Short mmCIF file of C-alpha atoms in Angstrom, two decimals:
data_model
loop_
_atom_site.label_atom_id
_atom_site.label_comp_id
_atom_site.label_asym_id
_atom_site.label_seq_id
_atom_site.Cartn_x
_atom_site.Cartn_y
_atom_site.Cartn_z
CA MET R 1 18.86 118.52 -17.76
CA PRO R 2 17.53 114.99 -18.24
CA ALA R 3 17.09 112.91 -15.12
CA VAL R 4 19.51 110.12 -14.35
CA PRO R 5 17.92 106.89 -15.61
CA ARG R 6 17.15 104.55 -12.75
CA THR R 7 16.00 100.95 -13.09
CA ARG R 8 16.20 100.08 -9.42
CA PRO R 9 13.22 101.56 -7.57
CA VAL R 10 14.68 102.47 -4.23
CA LEU R 11 16.08 106.00 -3.94
CA ARG R 12 17.93 105.68 -0.68
CA ARG R 13 17.43 104.34 2.79
CA CYS R 14 19.67 106.03 5.30
CA ALA R 15 22.03 107.93 3.04
CA GLY R 16 23.53 111.14 4.30
CA VAL R 17 23.59 114.46 2.48
CA GLY R 18 26.33 116.66 1.09
CA ALA R 19 28.06 120.02 1.77
CA VAL R 20 25.99 121.71 4.48
CA ALA R 21 23.97 118.57 4.03
CA LEU R 22 26.90 116.52 5.36
CA ALA R 23 25.95 117.40 8.88
CA LEU R 24 23.00 119.66 8.68
CA ILE R 25 20.39 119.54 5.90
CA GLY R 26 17.35 117.51 6.67
CA ALA R 27 16.87 118.31 10.32
CA GLY R 28 13.42 118.99 11.60
CA LEU R 29 11.23 118.72 14.62
CA PRO R 30 9.96 115.13 14.82
CA ALA R 31 6.40 114.21 15.48
CA ALA R 32 5.02 113.21 18.80
CA ASP R 33 2.88 110.07 18.78
CA ALA R 34 -0.65 110.82 17.64
CA ALA R 35 -2.44 109.84 20.83
CA ALA R 36 -5.81 111.18 21.76
CA ASP R 37 -6.47 112.58 25.19
CA GLY R 38 -9.67 111.06 26.46
CA GLU R 39 -12.15 110.51 23.65
CA GLN R 40 -10.99 109.22 20.29
CA PRO R 41 -11.08 111.98 17.64
CA ASP R 42 -13.70 111.75 14.91
CA LEU R 43 -12.01 110.79 11.62
CA THR R 44 -15.23 109.96 9.77
CA ARG R 45 -14.91 112.66 7.12
CA PHE R 46 -11.45 111.43 6.13
CA TYR R 47 -12.55 107.80 5.85
CA ARG R 48 -15.62 108.70 3.82
CA GLN R 49 -13.76 110.41 0.98
CA LYS R 50 -13.34 108.74 -2.41
CA VAL R 51 -10.42 109.16 -4.77
CA ARG R 52 -11.09 111.07 -7.99
CA TRP R 53 -8.54 110.23 -10.67
CA VAL R 54 -7.62 112.75 -13.38
CA PRO R 55 -4.83 112.96 -15.98
CA CYS R 56 -1.56 114.08 -14.37
CA LYS R 57 -0.70 117.69 -15.11
CA ASP R 58 3.04 117.59 -14.31
CA ARG R 59 5.16 117.48 -17.45
CA GLU R 60 7.60 115.05 -15.87
CA LEU R 61 4.90 112.39 -15.45
CA PRO R 62 3.86 110.02 -18.27
CA LYS R 63 0.72 110.86 -20.20
CA ASP R 64 -0.86 107.48 -19.45
CA MET R 65 -0.53 107.98 -15.69
CA GLN R 66 -3.40 109.29 -13.57
CA CYS R 67 -3.12 111.49 -10.48
CA ALA R 68 -5.27 112.21 -7.43
CA ALA R 69 -5.16 113.53 -3.89
CA VAL R 70 -6.36 112.26 -0.53
CA THR R 71 -6.89 114.61 2.42
CA VAL R 72 -5.62 113.65 5.88
CA PRO R 73 -5.41 115.52 9.19
CA ILE R 74 -2.09 117.11 10.02
CA ASP R 75 -2.55 115.95 13.63
CA TYR R 76 -4.60 112.79 14.10
CA ALA R 77 -5.21 113.69 17.73
CA ARG R 78 -6.71 117.06 16.69
CA PRO R 79 -8.13 116.57 13.19
CA ALA R 80 -10.09 119.82 13.23
CA GLU R 81 -6.93 121.92 13.46
CA GLY R 82 -5.74 121.50 9.87
CA THR R 83 -5.38 119.14 6.93
CA LEU R 84 -2.94 118.34 4.14
CA ASP R 85 -3.32 116.67 0.76
CA LEU R 86 -1.35 113.57 -0.17
CA ALA R 87 -0.39 113.13 -3.83
CA LEU R 88 -1.21 109.81 -5.54
CA SER R 89 -0.49 108.41 -8.99
CA ARG R 90 -1.52 105.19 -10.67
CA TYR R 91 -1.38 102.89 -13.65
CA ARG R 92 -4.73 101.19 -14.13
CA ALA R 93 -5.21 97.44 -14.11
CA THR R 94 -5.31 95.99 -17.62
CA GLY R 95 -7.97 93.40 -16.81
CA LYS R 96 -10.22 92.47 -13.93
CA SER R 97 -8.91 94.35 -10.91
CA LEU R 98 -8.32 92.94 -7.44
CA GLY R 99 -8.21 96.53 -6.20
CA SER R 100 -5.05 98.53 -5.66
CA VAL R 101 -1.50 97.69 -4.67
CA LEU R 102 0.35 100.61 -3.07
CA LEU R 103 4.09 101.03 -3.62
CA ASN R 104 6.60 102.79 -1.41
CA PHE R 105 10.07 103.13 -2.93
CA GLY R 106 11.98 103.91 0.25
CA GLY R 107 14.10 106.78 1.44
CA PRO R 108 12.63 107.87 3.70
CA GLY R 109 11.89 110.90 1.58
CA GLY R 110 11.44 109.30 -1.83
CA SER R 111 8.58 110.57 -3.99
CA GLY R 112 6.38 107.63 -4.95
CA VAL R 113 4.58 109.71 -7.57
CA SER R 114 7.79 110.67 -9.40
CA GLN R 115 9.41 107.28 -8.98
CA LEU R 116 6.43 105.38 -10.35
CA GLY R 117 6.52 107.73 -13.32
CA GLN R 118 10.22 107.04 -13.88
CA SER R 119 10.22 103.28 -13.35
CA GLY R 120 6.62 102.24 -13.98
CA LYS R 121 7.71 99.69 -16.60
CA ASP R 122 9.22 97.62 -13.79
CA PHE R 123 5.77 97.12 -12.27
CA MET R 124 3.58 96.52 -15.29
CA SER R 125 3.25 92.83 -14.42
CA LEU R 126 1.25 93.87 -11.36
CA THR R 127 -1.31 95.63 -13.56
CA ASN R 128 -2.47 92.13 -14.54
CA GLY R 129 -4.49 92.25 -11.33
CA TYR R 130 -4.12 95.64 -9.69
CA ASP R 131 -4.23 99.35 -10.11
CA VAL R 132 -0.59 100.14 -9.27
CA VAL R 133 -0.54 103.20 -7.01
CA GLY R 134 2.36 105.40 -5.93
CA PHE R 135 2.06 108.09 -3.28
CA ASP R 136 4.08 110.86 -1.69
CA PRO R 137 4.02 110.48 2.12
CA ARG R 138 3.43 113.56 4.26
CA GLY R 139 6.34 115.98 4.03
CA VAL R 140 7.61 114.37 0.82
CA GLY R 141 7.49 115.45 -2.82
CA ARG R 142 4.15 117.01 -3.68
CA SER R 143 2.61 116.34 -0.23
CA SER R 144 3.49 119.47 1.81
CA PRO R 145 7.24 119.02 1.26
CA VAL R 146 9.52 119.89 4.16
CA SER R 147 12.61 121.99 3.54
CA CYS R 148 15.36 123.64 5.52
CA GLY R 149 15.51 126.48 3.00
CA ASP R 150 19.25 126.33 2.57
CA GLY R 151 20.54 127.94 -0.56
CA PRO R 152 24.03 128.76 -1.82
CA GLY R 153 25.69 131.46 0.23
CA GLN R 154 22.92 131.67 2.79
CA ASP R 155 24.20 132.82 6.14
CA SER R 156 23.18 131.40 9.48
CA GLU R 157 21.95 133.60 12.31
CA ASP R 158 25.43 134.07 13.77
CA GLY R 159 26.86 135.16 10.41
CA ALA R 160 28.53 131.87 9.51
CA ASN R 161 28.14 130.72 5.96
CA ALA R 162 25.72 127.80 5.73
CA ASP R 163 27.89 126.19 3.07
CA GLU R 164 30.70 125.62 5.58
CA PRO R 165 29.55 122.88 7.98
CA PRO R 166 31.55 122.29 11.15
CA ASP R 167 33.42 119.00 11.22
CA VAL R 168 32.31 116.12 13.42
CA ALA R 169 35.69 116.46 15.11
CA HIS R 170 34.32 119.65 16.68
CA PRO R 171 31.04 118.44 18.22
CA GLN R 172 30.29 121.64 20.16
CA ALA R 173 30.33 123.73 16.99
CA LEU R 174 28.27 121.11 15.22
CA MET R 175 25.65 121.04 17.98
CA LYS R 176 25.31 124.80 17.86
CA ALA R 177 24.85 124.69 14.10
CA LEU R 178 22.26 121.92 14.39
CA LYS R 179 20.19 123.96 16.81
CA GLN R 180 20.28 126.91 14.41
CA LEU R 181 19.25 124.68 11.56
CA THR R 182 16.26 123.40 13.50
CA VAL R 183 14.90 126.93 13.49
CA ARG R 184 15.39 127.24 9.72
CA CYS R 185 13.76 123.87 9.07
CA THR R 186 10.73 124.81 11.15
CA LYS R 187 10.43 128.17 9.38
CA ASN R 188 10.58 126.65 5.90
CA SER R 189 8.51 123.50 6.41
CA GLY R 190 5.21 124.53 7.96
CA PRO R 191 3.08 122.56 10.42
CA VAL R 192 3.65 119.15 8.84
CA LEU R 193 7.17 119.06 10.29
CA SER R 194 5.82 118.57 13.80
CA HIS R 195 3.70 115.63 12.64
CA ILE R 196 6.02 113.83 10.27
CA GLY R 197 7.26 110.26 10.75
CA THR R 198 6.34 106.66 10.03
CA VAL R 199 3.62 106.31 12.67
CA ASN R 200 1.60 109.13 11.11
CA ALA R 201 2.45 108.02 7.56
CA SER R 202 1.04 104.60 8.45
CA ARG R 203 -2.23 106.16 9.55
CA ASP R 204 -2.28 108.04 6.26
CA LEU R 205 -1.94 104.70 4.47
CA ASP R 206 -5.11 103.45 6.08
CA VAL R 207 -7.03 106.55 4.98
CA ILE R 208 -5.69 106.06 1.44
CA ARG R 209 -6.73 102.40 1.51
CA GLN R 210 -10.29 103.30 2.41
CA ALA R 211 -10.45 106.17 -0.09
CA LEU R 212 -9.38 103.76 -2.85
CA GLY R 213 -12.26 101.49 -1.91
CA ASP R 214 -10.07 98.60 -0.75
CA ARG R 215 -11.15 96.45 2.19
CA LYS R 216 -7.55 95.35 2.75
CA LEU R 217 -4.22 97.05 2.04
CA ASN R 218 -2.15 95.33 -0.64
CA TYR R 219 1.36 96.73 -0.47
CA LEU R 220 4.87 96.44 -1.91
CA GLY R 221 7.50 98.33 0.06
CA PHE R 222 11.20 98.71 -0.62
CA SER R 223 13.95 99.54 1.90
CA TYR R 224 12.49 102.15 4.31
CA GLY R 225 9.13 101.24 2.78
CA THR R 226 9.43 97.91 4.59
CA LYS R 227 9.45 99.73 7.92
CA LEU R 228 6.34 101.65 6.90
CA GLY R 229 4.67 98.36 5.97
CA ALA R 230 5.64 96.73 9.27
CA VAL R 231 4.32 99.69 11.26
CA TYR R 232 1.05 99.54 9.33
CA ALA R 233 0.73 95.82 10.10
CA ALA R 234 1.19 96.60 13.80
CA GLN R 235 -1.31 99.47 13.82
CA PHE R 236 -3.91 97.89 11.52
CA PRO R 237 -3.25 94.12 11.58
CA HIS R 238 -6.76 93.18 10.44
CA ASN R 239 -6.53 95.50 7.42
CA VAL R 240 -3.45 93.80 5.97
CA GLY R 241 -4.07 92.11 2.64
CA ARG R 242 -1.06 90.87 0.63
CA MET R 243 2.08 92.65 1.81
CA ALA R 244 5.59 92.17 0.36
CA LEU R 245 8.63 93.87 1.91
CA ASP R 246 11.87 93.93 -0.12
CA GLY R 247 15.21 95.09 1.36
CA VAL R 248 14.02 94.82 4.94
CA ASP R 249 14.80 97.68 7.32
CA THR R 250 15.61 97.28 10.98
CA LEU R 251 12.94 97.94 13.60
CA THR R 252 15.25 98.00 16.60
CA GLU R 253 18.73 99.34 15.84
CA SER R 254 19.60 102.93 16.72
CA LEU R 255 20.72 105.41 14.09
CA ALA R 256 24.28 104.93 15.32
CA GLU R 257 24.10 101.17 14.81
CA GLN R 258 22.45 101.60 11.43
CA GLY R 259 25.18 103.99 10.38
CA VAL R 260 27.98 101.52 11.10
CA ALA R 261 26.16 98.75 9.23
CA GLY R 262 25.54 101.12 6.33
CA ALA R 263 29.17 102.25 6.16
CA ARG R 264 30.38 98.66 6.20
CA GLY R 265 27.95 97.62 3.46
CA GLN R 266 28.80 100.61 1.27
CA GLN R 267 32.54 99.93 1.61
CA THR R 268 32.02 96.35 0.45
CA ALA R 269 29.98 97.60 -2.51
CA LEU R 270 32.69 100.17 -3.34
CA ASP R 271 35.35 97.44 -3.31
CA ASP R 272 33.25 95.39 -5.71
CA PHE R 273 32.75 98.42 -7.95
CA LEU R 274 36.49 99.12 -8.07
CA ASP R 275 37.21 95.46 -8.93
CA TRP R 276 34.98 95.98 -11.97
CA CYS R 277 36.00 99.54 -12.80
CA VAL R 278 39.75 98.93 -13.16
CA THR R 279 39.11 96.39 -15.93
CA GLY R 280 38.20 99.21 -18.35
CA LEU R 281 40.31 102.05 -19.73
CA GLY R 282 37.66 104.61 -18.81
CA CYS R 283 37.86 104.00 -15.05
CA PRO R 284 38.44 107.40 -13.39
CA PHE R 285 40.48 105.72 -10.65
CA GLY R 286 42.97 104.03 -12.99
CA GLN R 287 43.64 100.39 -13.79
CA ASP R 288 45.68 99.41 -10.72
CA ARG R 289 43.26 97.93 -8.18
CA ARG R 290 45.34 98.74 -5.10
CA LYS R 291 45.94 102.32 -6.21
CA ALA R 292 42.27 102.72 -7.17
CA GLY R 293 41.18 102.52 -3.54
CA GLU R 294 43.78 105.09 -2.60
CA ALA R 295 42.65 107.32 -5.48
CA VAL R 296 39.07 107.40 -4.17
CA LEU R 297 40.25 108.56 -0.74
CA LYS R 298 42.63 111.08 -2.25
CA LEU R 299 39.89 112.61 -4.40
CA VAL R 300 37.44 112.83 -1.47
CA ARG R 301 40.00 114.46 0.81
CA SER R 302 41.15 116.86 -1.90
CA LEU R 303 37.59 118.07 -2.49
CA ASP R 304 36.96 118.43 1.23
CA GLU R 305 40.06 120.62 1.55
CA ASP R 306 39.45 122.55 -1.67
CA PRO R 307 35.84 122.27 -2.96
CA VAL R 308 35.10 123.05 -6.60
CA PRO R 309 32.24 125.24 -7.82
CA SER R 310 28.97 123.38 -8.14
CA ASP R 311 26.91 123.51 -11.31
CA PHE R 312 23.84 123.93 -9.08
CA GLY R 313 25.38 126.71 -6.98
CA GLY R 314 27.65 126.65 -3.93
CA PRO R 315 30.73 124.48 -3.38
CA PHE R 316 30.99 120.78 -4.19
CA THR R 317 32.90 118.94 -1.47
CA GLY R 318 34.36 115.51 -0.95
CA GLN R 319 31.37 114.58 1.16
CA ASP R 320 29.08 115.51 -1.73
CA LEU R 321 31.07 113.06 -3.81
CA VAL R 322 30.72 110.38 -1.14
CA ASP R 323 26.95 110.92 -1.25
CA ALA R 324 26.91 110.44 -5.04
CA ILE R 325 29.16 107.36 -4.90
CA GLY R 326 26.87 105.82 -2.31
CA GLN R 327 23.87 106.29 -4.60
CA GLY R 328 25.73 104.77 -7.53
CA LEU R 329 26.54 101.64 -5.53
CA TYR R 330 22.91 100.68 -4.91
CA GLY R 331 22.88 98.40 -7.96
CA LYS R 332 25.37 97.02 -10.45
CA GLU R 333 23.33 98.45 -13.32
CA LEU R 334 24.34 101.91 -12.03
CA TRP R 335 28.09 101.25 -12.08
CA PRO R 336 28.72 102.49 -15.65
CA LEU R 337 26.78 105.65 -14.83
CA LEU R 338 28.82 106.19 -11.66
CA ALA R 339 32.09 105.71 -13.51
CA ARG R 340 31.13 108.22 -16.21
CA ALA R 341 29.88 110.76 -13.66
CA VAL R 342 33.12 110.67 -11.66
CA ALA R 343 35.15 110.82 -14.88
CA SER R 344 33.30 114.03 -15.85
CA LEU R 345 34.18 115.49 -12.48
CA VAL R 346 37.83 114.47 -12.61
CA ASP R 347 38.48 115.30 -16.26
CA ASP R 348 36.35 118.42 -16.74
CA GLY R 349 35.40 119.65 -13.27
CA ASP R 350 31.75 119.05 -14.24
CA THR R 351 29.68 118.28 -11.12
CA ARG R 352 26.29 117.93 -12.82
CA ALA R 353 26.32 114.17 -13.30
CA VAL R 354 27.50 113.34 -9.79
CA GLN R 355 25.06 115.80 -8.22
CA ASN R 356 22.18 114.41 -10.22
CA LEU R 357 23.20 110.93 -9.12
CA ALA R 358 23.24 112.05 -5.48
CA ALA R 359 19.76 113.52 -5.90
CA GLY R 360 18.40 110.13 -6.93
CA GLY R 361 18.18 111.14 -10.56
CA HIS R 362 15.65 113.88 -9.87
CA ALA R 363 16.90 117.39 -9.19
CA PRO R 364 14.01 119.86 -9.44
CA PRO R 365 14.64 123.59 -9.13
CA LEU R 366 14.56 125.08 -5.66
CA GLY R 367 10.95 125.98 -4.86
CA ARG R 368 8.61 126.45 -1.96
CA GLY R 369 5.76 124.22 -0.86
CA ARG R 370 2.23 125.50 -0.38
CA PRO R 371 1.57 126.59 3.21
CA ASP R 372 -2.13 125.72 2.95
CA GLY R 373 -1.49 121.98 2.86
CA GLY R 374 -2.41 121.65 -0.83
CA LEU R 375 -0.42 119.74 -3.43
CA VAL R 376 2.62 121.30 -5.09
CA SER R 377 3.74 120.63 -8.65
CA GLY R 378 6.87 118.64 -9.36
CA SER R 379 8.77 121.76 -10.43
CA ASP R 380 8.06 123.38 -7.06
CA ILE R 381 9.46 120.60 -4.87
CA PRO R 382 12.33 122.10 -2.82
CA LEU R 383 15.74 120.92 -3.95
CA ASP R 384 16.58 119.73 -0.44
CA ASN R 385 13.27 117.93 0.16
CA LEU R 386 14.68 114.41 -0.20
CA SER R 387 17.42 115.00 2.36
CA ALA R 388 15.22 117.18 4.60
CA ALA R 389 12.48 114.56 4.72
CA LEU R 390 14.96 111.74 5.19
CA MET R 391 16.42 113.11 8.38
CA ALA R 392 13.15 114.57 9.70
CA ILE R 393 11.51 111.15 9.43
CA ASN R 394 14.54 109.33 10.85
CA CYS R 395 14.56 111.67 13.84
CA ALA R 396 10.82 111.30 14.34
CA ASP R 397 11.25 107.52 14.41
CA ASP R 398 14.25 107.48 16.77
CA PRO R 399 13.69 107.64 20.55
CA ASP R 400 17.40 107.97 21.38
CA ARG R 401 18.47 111.48 22.36
CA PRO R 402 21.95 111.47 23.91
CA GLY R 403 22.88 114.77 25.50
CA ALA R 404 25.78 117.01 24.56
CA GLY R 405 28.04 115.52 27.21
CA ARG R 406 27.44 111.95 26.06
CA LEU R 407 27.99 112.84 22.40
CA THR R 408 31.19 114.71 23.16
CA ALA R 409 32.50 111.80 25.21
CA ASP R 410 31.63 109.22 22.56
CA ILE R 411 32.72 111.04 19.42
CA ALA R 412 36.35 109.78 19.43
CA ARG R 413 35.29 106.16 19.89
CA LEU R 414 32.59 106.46 17.28
CA SER R 415 34.94 108.11 14.80
CA LYS R 416 37.33 105.19 15.09
CA GLU R 417 34.52 102.65 14.77
CA TYR R 418 33.09 104.32 11.67
CA GLN R 419 36.50 104.75 10.03
CA GLN R 420 37.20 101.05 10.58
CA ALA R 421 33.87 100.23 8.96
CA SER R 422 34.75 102.40 5.95
CA PRO R 423 37.54 104.92 5.37
CA VAL R 424 35.44 106.46 2.57
CA PHE R 425 31.93 106.45 4.08
CA GLY R 426 32.78 106.52 7.79
CA ARG R 427 32.79 110.28 8.36
CA PHE R 428 29.73 110.72 6.18
CA ARG R 429 27.67 108.13 8.08
CA LEU R 430 28.92 109.19 11.51
CA THR R 431 27.28 112.56 11.07
CA GLN R 432 23.90 110.85 11.30
CA VAL R 433 24.58 110.14 14.97
CA MET R 434 24.52 113.88 15.52
CA LEU R 435 21.63 114.91 13.30
CA CYS R 436 18.80 114.50 15.80
CA TYR R 437 20.57 116.38 18.57
CA GLY R 438 18.48 119.24 19.92
CA ARG R 439 15.18 117.87 18.64
CA PRO R 440 12.38 116.37 20.70
CA ARG R 441 12.65 112.68 21.39
CA GLY R 442 11.13 110.53 18.66
CA THR R 443 8.52 107.84 19.06
CA ASP R 444 9.24 104.57 20.85
CA PHE R 445 6.26 102.87 19.17
CA ILE R 446 8.33 101.21 16.44
CA ARG R 447 11.00 99.79 18.71
CA ASP R 448 8.64 98.72 21.49
CA GLN R 449 5.37 97.75 19.82
CA VAL R 450 5.99 96.63 16.25
CA LYS R 451 6.27 92.94 17.08
CA ASP R 452 4.18 89.77 17.28
CA VAL R 453 1.86 91.09 14.58
CA PRO R 454 -1.38 89.06 14.20
CA SER R 455 -1.82 89.95 10.52
CA ALA R 456 -2.21 87.98 7.32
CA PRO R 457 1.05 86.44 6.01
CA MET R 458 3.72 88.87 4.81
CA LEU R 459 6.58 88.12 2.40
CA LEU R 460 9.99 89.53 3.40
CA VAL R 461 12.84 89.57 0.86
CA GLY R 462 16.43 89.85 2.07
CA THR R 463 19.38 90.13 -0.33
CA ARG R 464 22.72 88.67 0.74
CA GLY R 465 24.83 91.34 -0.99
CA ASP R 466 22.64 94.34 -0.10
CA PRO R 467 24.86 97.36 0.76
CA ALA R 468 22.10 99.26 2.56
CA THR R 469 19.84 96.77 4.34
CA PRO R 470 21.81 93.69 5.49
CA TYR R 471 20.23 90.27 5.05
CA SER R 472 20.39 89.82 8.82
CA TRP R 473 17.80 92.59 9.19
CA ALA R 474 15.31 90.54 7.17
CA VAL R 475 15.81 87.56 9.48
CA GLU R 476 15.63 89.67 12.65
CA THR R 477 12.55 91.57 11.50
CA ALA R 478 10.78 88.35 10.53
CA GLN R 479 11.46 86.89 13.96
CA ARG R 480 10.18 90.06 15.56
CA LEU R 481 6.99 90.23 13.48
CA GLY R 482 6.19 86.62 14.31
CA PRO R 483 4.69 83.67 12.43
CA SER R 484 3.01 85.92 9.85
CA ALA R 485 6.41 86.78 8.30
CA VAL R 486 7.92 84.53 5.61
CA VAL R 487 11.52 85.15 4.46
CA LEU R 488 12.76 84.77 0.88
CA ASP R 489 16.57 84.55 0.69
CA ASN R 490 17.86 86.37 -2.41
CA ARG R 491 21.46 85.26 -2.92
CA GLY R 492 22.27 88.08 -5.31
CA ASP R 493 23.80 91.55 -4.87
CA GLY R 494 22.50 95.09 -4.81
CA HIS R 495 19.89 96.96 -2.81
CA THR R 496 16.59 95.03 -2.98
CA GLY R 497 15.76 92.23 -5.40
CA TYR R 498 12.48 92.83 -7.22
CA THR R 499 13.86 94.79 -10.19
CA SER R 500 17.17 92.89 -10.44
CA SER R 501 16.17 89.23 -10.07
CA ARG R 502 13.61 87.42 -12.20
CA CYS R 503 13.27 84.84 -9.44
CA VAL R 504 12.44 87.43 -6.77
CA ARG R 505 10.06 89.26 -9.09
CA GLY R 506 8.27 86.02 -9.92
CA LYS R 507 7.78 85.00 -6.30
CA VAL R 508 6.65 88.47 -5.22
CA ASP R 509 4.23 88.70 -8.16
CA ASP R 510 2.87 85.22 -7.44
CA PHE R 511 2.15 86.27 -3.88
CA LEU R 512 0.64 89.66 -4.66
CA LEU R 513 -1.42 88.49 -7.65
CA TYR R 514 -2.39 84.96 -6.62
CA GLY R 515 -1.67 84.71 -2.87
CA THR R 516 0.98 82.01 -3.42
CA LEU R 517 3.68 82.23 -0.75
CA PRO R 518 7.10 80.57 -1.09
CA ALA R 519 8.16 78.35 1.77
CA ASP R 520 9.80 80.22 4.63
CA GLY R 521 13.57 80.23 4.07
CA SER R 522 13.39 79.40 0.36
CA SER R 523 15.93 81.15 -1.85
CA CYS R 524 16.57 82.73 -5.22
CA PRO R 525 19.94 81.99 -6.87
CA ALA R 526 22.60 84.62 -7.42
CA ASP R 527 23.12 83.52 -11.02
CA GLY R 528 19.66 84.74 -12.11
CA ASP R 529 18.90 88.12 -13.63
CA ASP R 530 20.85 89.98 -10.96
CA GLY R 531 21.17 93.26 -12.81
CA ALA R 532 24.92 92.92 -13.28
CA ALA R 533 26.49 95.63 -15.37
CA THR R 534 27.69 94.16 -18.64
CA ASP R 535 29.21 97.20 -20.34
CA SER R 536 32.79 98.26 -19.65
CA PRO R 537 33.63 101.60 -18.02
CA GLY R 538 35.70 102.46 -21.05
#
């Protein structure tokens, strides 16, 4: 099946997952901070390696793209105890090269290798001065992918079917299931699961920088990739070259706070989509705007009560549909695709299009990663890797671990708060509050120490109508990072601005290629190339 075409680079930021994935898929043991006891570990052999580029062997990758691998320690505190290979891809500079610019497309859990292959045309302007490099962070894609091993019909240890997740209205049952899932995630993911997370991924970035032969890290990060960039700037401030962060993530808010903001933003985006959808005869929710909102809720609830068979195996629930809708709302250019996908589901019971949309346009067959830390091929990436990595990284980055009593006491209040934020996305996003229960406490480095960064200037882009990363996060993060952070106000809509606004692209390119920063607080107009969908849903 062909992949869903995507022109916007970011896969997802804090999206949930469907079916079992609603409450369960993606759990994993988070990493402890990589701190050495006593003497600093010797990392010389990792910093001395040089990248060797070869033609990419995966069929899904373009023939003009090159691939490579960089070896990093699984545990930076104990580098002799094991290594893993990180997958890289690149398009070469067309002229005199300034070095490399590394791209991270977000997630967390998005494959930079695959995404650069799918949307490389959006970044060709950067090849005027750089080798444009994508990479799969540890635990993601081809780089020792984590997985919870869930397949259709798989039973949990107590005999319950893994395709039937307990509802958030029954927190005790959910907590029990989460603990069981932790065991499955550990079994299916290998040693990288205990050392996943942004702090370690940032250290990997510095090894990659050196292996590429770059004195400074030049970087373009989207959505979650902005958090990775900020953490790198805090850990290696004197190694920061030209860094642009688009769709700025929060450094301080808890998963619960992020979930409410995400639900509210997605509901606003859904309302905008429905305003557009009802103008065409092909809208699967009809032509009456008031009834269209009710039709969305009715369809979600109907599928939750009576799931339909999935074309990829197992049941397809209302929460799976919510996941797909959320992905289709990330940019207006995806609206026609979303409308057609839902129409196929409603008219023919065909789940393929909506499931492919939920998977970020890339749904490889279920496979198993290599236990020896080596690279895997694209066809062997586990089907649940995106969602498994997303929640494993989120949990590794989150120091909040409320106990069972606190969660049980708060669940009614939280349910009401999330439902008020969005009747469609509320339940789906609320589950994220529960996902880290039973796992070791995540790092407090990001919340406590990523601030007042003495690095070279960084360009932060915030989009006013962003459904995933509110503009306020760009302002707050800039204030937290300090004088080195310059904010560009994109007055358009959609998640991130680089691929949807000529103005944003121009200012980011000018900074990355020539070092020209816009004035702090300058803006790009909403009436530019904002990626608005021009074709009718019918």
